[in-house]
Amino acid sequence: MPKHAVEANFDGLVGPTHNYAGLSWGNVASKSNVNAVSSPREAALQGLAKMKRLADRGYVQGVLPPHERPHIPTLKSLGFTGSDKAVLAAVARENPSILAAASSASAMWTANAATVSPSADTSDHRVHFTPANLSAKFHRSIEHVVTGRVLKSIFADDAWFAHHPALPSVSHFGDEGAANHTRLCSRYGEPGVELFVYGQVAFNELAPAPVKYPARQSLEASRAIARLHGLNDSHVVFAQQNPAAIDAGVFHNDVIAVGNANTLFYHELAFLKEEQVLADIRSRLAGTELQAVRVSSAEVPIEDAVQSYLFNSQLLNTADGMLLAVPGECREVRSVSRYLDDLVKGDGPITSVEVFDVKQSMRNGGGPACLRLRVALNDDELKAMHHGVLLNDALYERLTTWVEAHYREELSTEDLADPMLLDEVRKALDELTGILGLGSIYDFQL
């Protein structure tokens, strides 16, 4: 029987080494801000403020901790030896790009942390988690081990939760997590349709593929996750992302489409076979009608969609319709701002728009939707999870104080070689695991 359920959002807390190293080829914002001086403290406080606004409105809002960076075990696996200070000095001297990769705070974008299937969809009626291997980018490919530890610590009871290891870390099974996955349903506690969006068919060289930028998600990876999660064919749709969109800078599907409940908000260039995708969703979406909100290129050119991150917004239920939580940049791009004004005047499912300041994240190519991992939980599952990561007034105050005590106001890529930074990070994270009650999840704690 369907159960009452909510969609909880788990945002990544921006890490102390938040910087602009321009590591992500295909991510226009990341490359355009390369080597700019970042503000880790401001970034973390912006993320917390976003979480607090949503928690204050009654949404279940969780916090996922940053990862340990620079990651010394990764550097040692590449042959750098000696003390931590010696390792940092050697890699900074020999290859600063490797140091930048091992120092990235990219785990903040938890839309890439994992793919999550709610119990209403899975064959064993447990919530299933698979950390994304993120094999397309070295700096992100090292995240899945700690991500898995975090998720297992929060969702520990195997009576309710099932955890899988990341897929093989090769391009044939490239997996970018929930950034290429969304779920459509009548109600969160009822069976829904899980939409897996892929950029390439890895084992078919003749299949359509982008030319300029690489496709990060493969069909083979999406199918593997559906099998691991025990999803029936009646609960899944596999859709190819439009290669032209990838080449325009849409490196993940959540940069050009977002779904919630029975609503899919998308750009006309999102999918290679748009009409077929919509037909497949409608044929599987039992008990409710799909509300497809299509944005044409005439209304918002794809370049403006990428610049503003219109679709990398959170789509949330309210008592009066749906709220679209957009980054401030959406009001700085004329076509997008005009479209949003017209959108809320219409009679569609999206009835309100609110602006969120996540500028520090946006400069690295991540909007509000990049910062959150959605987990649909029924009442029993919500009760069974670890509550120490759920944001309330007290936790918000503790985390704000923690950030202000431990984060640097400014950080350049040259600062990543400072051994004091590593000491600062480890001290901060050791304290954070106590605040969140997560136990030992970092390599330096084990």
mmCIF file of N, CA, C and O in Angstrom, residues 176-208:
data_model
loop_
_atom_site.group_PDB
_atom_site.id
_atom_site.type_symbol
_atom_site.label_atom_id
_atom_site.label_comp_id
_atom_site.label_asym_id
_atom_site.label_seq_id
_atom_site.Cartn_x
_atom_site.Cartn_y
_atom_site.Cartn_z
ATOM 1 N N GLU A 176 27.125 9.917 -13.349
ATOM 2 C CA GLU A 176 27.162 11.236 -12.725
ATOM 3 C C GLU A 176 26.084 11.437 -11.678
ATOM 4 O O GLU A 176 25.816 12.562 -11.247
ATOM 5 N N GLY A 177 25.432 10.338 -11.271
ATOM 6 C CA GLY A 177 24.477 10.435 -10.174
ATOM 7 C C GLY A 177 23.174 11.097 -10.549
ATOM 8 O O GLY A 177 22.735 11.080 -11.701
ATOM 9 N N ALA A 178 22.552 11.719 -9.548
ATOM 10 C CA ALA A 178 21.212 12.274 -9.714
ATOM 11 C C ALA A 178 21.172 13.492 -10.624
ATOM 12 O O ALA A 178 20.083 13.942 -10.991
ATOM 13 N N ALA A 179 22.316 14.033 -11.015
ATOM 14 C CA ALA A 179 22.325 15.131 -11.977
ATOM 15 C C ALA A 179 21.784 14.686 -13.329
ATOM 16 O O ALA A 179 21.378 15.516 -14.138
ATOM 17 N N ASN A 180 21.784 13.384 -13.576
ATOM 18 C CA ASN A 180 21.225 12.828 -14.803
ATOM 19 C C ASN A 180 20.066 11.878 -14.504
ATOM 20 O O ASN A 180 19.790 10.946 -15.264
ATOM 21 N N HIS A 181 19.377 12.123 -13.394
ATOM 22 C CA HIS A 181 18.294 11.238 -12.971
ATOM 23 C C HIS A 181 17.249 12.067 -12.250
ATOM 24 O O HIS A 181 17.579 12.921 -11.421
ATOM 25 N N THR A 182 16.013 11.864 -12.571
ATOM 26 C CA THR A 182 14.940 12.516 -11.826
ATOM 27 C C THR A 182 13.776 11.552 -11.723
ATOM 28 O O THR A 182 13.697 10.569 -12.466
ATOM 29 N N ARG A 183 12.891 11.838 -10.791
ATOM 30 C CA ARG A 183 11.767 10.931 -10.544
ATOM 31 C C ARG A 183 10.466 11.711 -10.648
ATOM 32 O O ARG A 183 10.310 12.783 -10.084
ATOM 33 N N LEU A 184 9.517 11.139 -11.390
ATOM 34 C CA LEU A 184 8.204 11.740 -11.571
ATOM 35 C C LEU A 184 7.166 10.807 -10.973
ATOM 36 O O LEU A 184 7.278 9.581 -11.072
ATOM 37 N N CYS A 185 6.158 11.374 -10.319
ATOM 38 C CA CYS A 185 5.199 10.548 -9.597
ATOM 39 C C CYS A 185 3.940 11.355 -9.299
ATOM 40 O O CYS A 185 3.913 12.578 -9.477
ATOM 41 N N SER A 186 2.927 10.651 -8.823
ATOM 42 C CA SER A 186 1.729 11.337 -8.338
ATOM 43 C C SER A 186 1.975 11.871 -6.938
ATOM 44 O O SER A 186 1.775 13.055 -6.663
ATOM 45 N N ARG A 187 2.428 10.986 -6.045
ATOM 46 C CA ARG A 187 2.822 11.352 -4.681
ATOM 47 C C ARG A 187 4.129 10.629 -4.374
ATOM 48 O O ARG A 187 4.392 9.544 -4.887
ATOM 49 N N TYR A 188 4.938 11.207 -3.495
ATOM 50 C CA TYR A 188 6.274 10.667 -3.245
ATOM 51 C C TYR A 188 6.244 9.225 -2.730
ATOM 52 O O TYR A 188 7.182 8.470 -2.977
ATOM 53 N N GLY A 189 5.186 8.844 -2.006
ATOM 54 C CA GLY A 189 5.127 7.510 -1.447
ATOM 55 C C GLY A 189 4.528 6.468 -2.364
ATOM 56 O O GLY A 189 4.409 5.294 -1.995
ATOM 57 N N GLU A 190 4.151 6.876 -3.577
ATOM 58 C CA GLU A 190 3.561 5.959 -4.543
ATOM 59 C C GLU A 190 4.583 5.627 -5.635
ATOM 60 O O GLU A 190 5.516 6.390 -5.866
ATOM 61 N N PRO A 191 4.406 4.480 -6.306
ATOM 62 C CA PRO A 191 5.330 4.132 -7.393
ATOM 63 C C PRO A 191 5.396 5.243 -8.432
ATOM 64 O O PRO A 191 4.383 5.868 -8.760
ATOM 65 N N GLY A 192 6.598 5.504 -8.932
ATOM 66 C CA GLY A 192 6.784 6.573 -9.894
ATOM 67 C C GLY A 192 7.567 6.123 -11.099
ATOM 68 O O GLY A 192 7.757 4.928 -11.339
ATOM 69 N N VAL A 193 8.024 7.099 -11.872
ATOM 70 C CA VAL A 193 8.824 6.848 -13.072
ATOM 71 C C VAL A 193 10.199 7.468 -12.849
ATOM 72 O O VAL A 193 10.313 8.671 -12.585
ATOM 73 N N GLU A 194 11.225 6.664 -12.937
ATOM 74 C CA GLU A 194 12.588 7.165 -12.788
ATOM 75 C C GLU A 194 13.167 7.405 -14.178
ATOM 76 O O GLU A 194 13.299 6.485 -14.986
ATOM 77 N N LEU A 195 13.476 8.671 -14.438
ATOM 78 C CA LEU A 195 13.978 9.099 -15.737
ATOM 79 C C LEU A 195 15.504 9.158 -15.688
ATOM 80 O O LEU A 195 16.083 10.005 -15.001
ATOM 81 N N PHE A 196 16.143 8.246 -16.399
ATOM 82 C CA PHE A 196 17.598 8.208 -16.514
ATOM 83 C C PHE A 196 17.992 8.856 -17.840
ATOM 84 O O PHE A 196 17.546 8.410 -18.899
ATOM 85 N N VAL A 197 18.811 9.890 -17.778
ATOM 86 C CA VAL A 197 19.231 10.598 -18.989
ATOM 87 C C VAL A 197 20.714 10.332 -19.230
ATOM 88 O O VAL A 197 21.535 10.538 -18.337
ATOM 89 N N TYR A 198 21.042 9.872 -20.417
ATOM 90 C CA TYR A 198 22.426 9.527 -20.740
ATOM 91 C C TYR A 198 22.904 10.353 -21.935
ATOM 92 O O TYR A 198 22.113 10.876 -22.724
ATOM 93 N N GLY A 199 24.217 10.468 -22.033
ATOM 94 C CA GLY A 199 24.796 11.245 -23.118
ATOM 95 C C GLY A 199 25.380 10.417 -24.237
ATOM 96 O O GLY A 199 25.559 10.905 -25.349
ATOM 97 N N GLN A 200 25.690 9.154 -23.932
ATOM 98 C CA GLN A 200 26.298 8.306 -24.956
ATOM 99 C C GLN A 200 25.948 6.851 -24.722
ATOM 100 O O GLN A 200 25.632 6.436 -23.605
ATOM 101 N N VAL A 201 25.985 6.080 -25.807
ATOM 102 C CA VAL A 201 25.909 4.624 -25.730
ATOM 103 C C VAL A 201 27.337 4.134 -25.891
ATOM 104 O O VAL A 201 27.891 4.117 -26.998
ATOM 105 N N ALA A 202 27.948 3.767 -24.796
ATOM 106 C CA ALA A 202 29.401 3.554 -24.777
ATOM 107 C C ALA A 202 29.854 2.408 -25.671
ATOM 108 O O ALA A 202 30.953 2.457 -26.232
ATOM 109 N N PHE A 203 29.044 1.382 -25.781
ATOM 110 C CA PHE A 203 29.448 0.215 -26.564
ATOM 111 C C PHE A 203 28.945 0.268 -28.004
ATOM 112 O O PHE A 203 28.957 -0.743 -28.702
ATOM 113 N N ASN A 204 28.498 1.443 -28.446
ATOM 114 C CA ASN A 204 28.052 1.607 -29.825
ATOM 115 C C ASN A 204 28.657 2.889 -30.381
ATOM 116 O O ASN A 204 28.154 3.982 -30.153
ATOM 117 N N GLU A 205 29.740 2.765 -31.108
ATOM 118 C CA GLU A 205 30.441 3.929 -31.632
ATOM 119 C C GLU A 205 29.648 4.666 -32.702
ATOM 120 O O GLU A 205 29.959 5.820 -33.044
ATOM 121 N N LEU A 206 28.615 4.037 -33.240
ATOM 122 C CA LEU A 206 27.822 4.666 -34.293
ATOM 123 C C LEU A 206 26.636 5.449 -33.736
ATOM 124 O O LEU A 206 25.946 6.140 -34.491
ATOM 125 N N ALA A 207 26.392 5.328 -32.447
ATOM 126 C CA ALA A 207 25.254 6.024 -31.843
ATOM 127 C C ALA A 207 25.530 7.528 -31.789
ATOM 128 O O ALA A 207 26.682 7.959 -31.757
ATOM 129 N N PRO A 208 24.471 8.348 -31.775
ATOM 130 C CA PRO A 208 24.654 9.803 -31.695
ATOM 131 C C PRO A 208 25.447 10.178 -30.448
ATOM 132 O O PRO A 208 25.268 9.599 -29.376
#
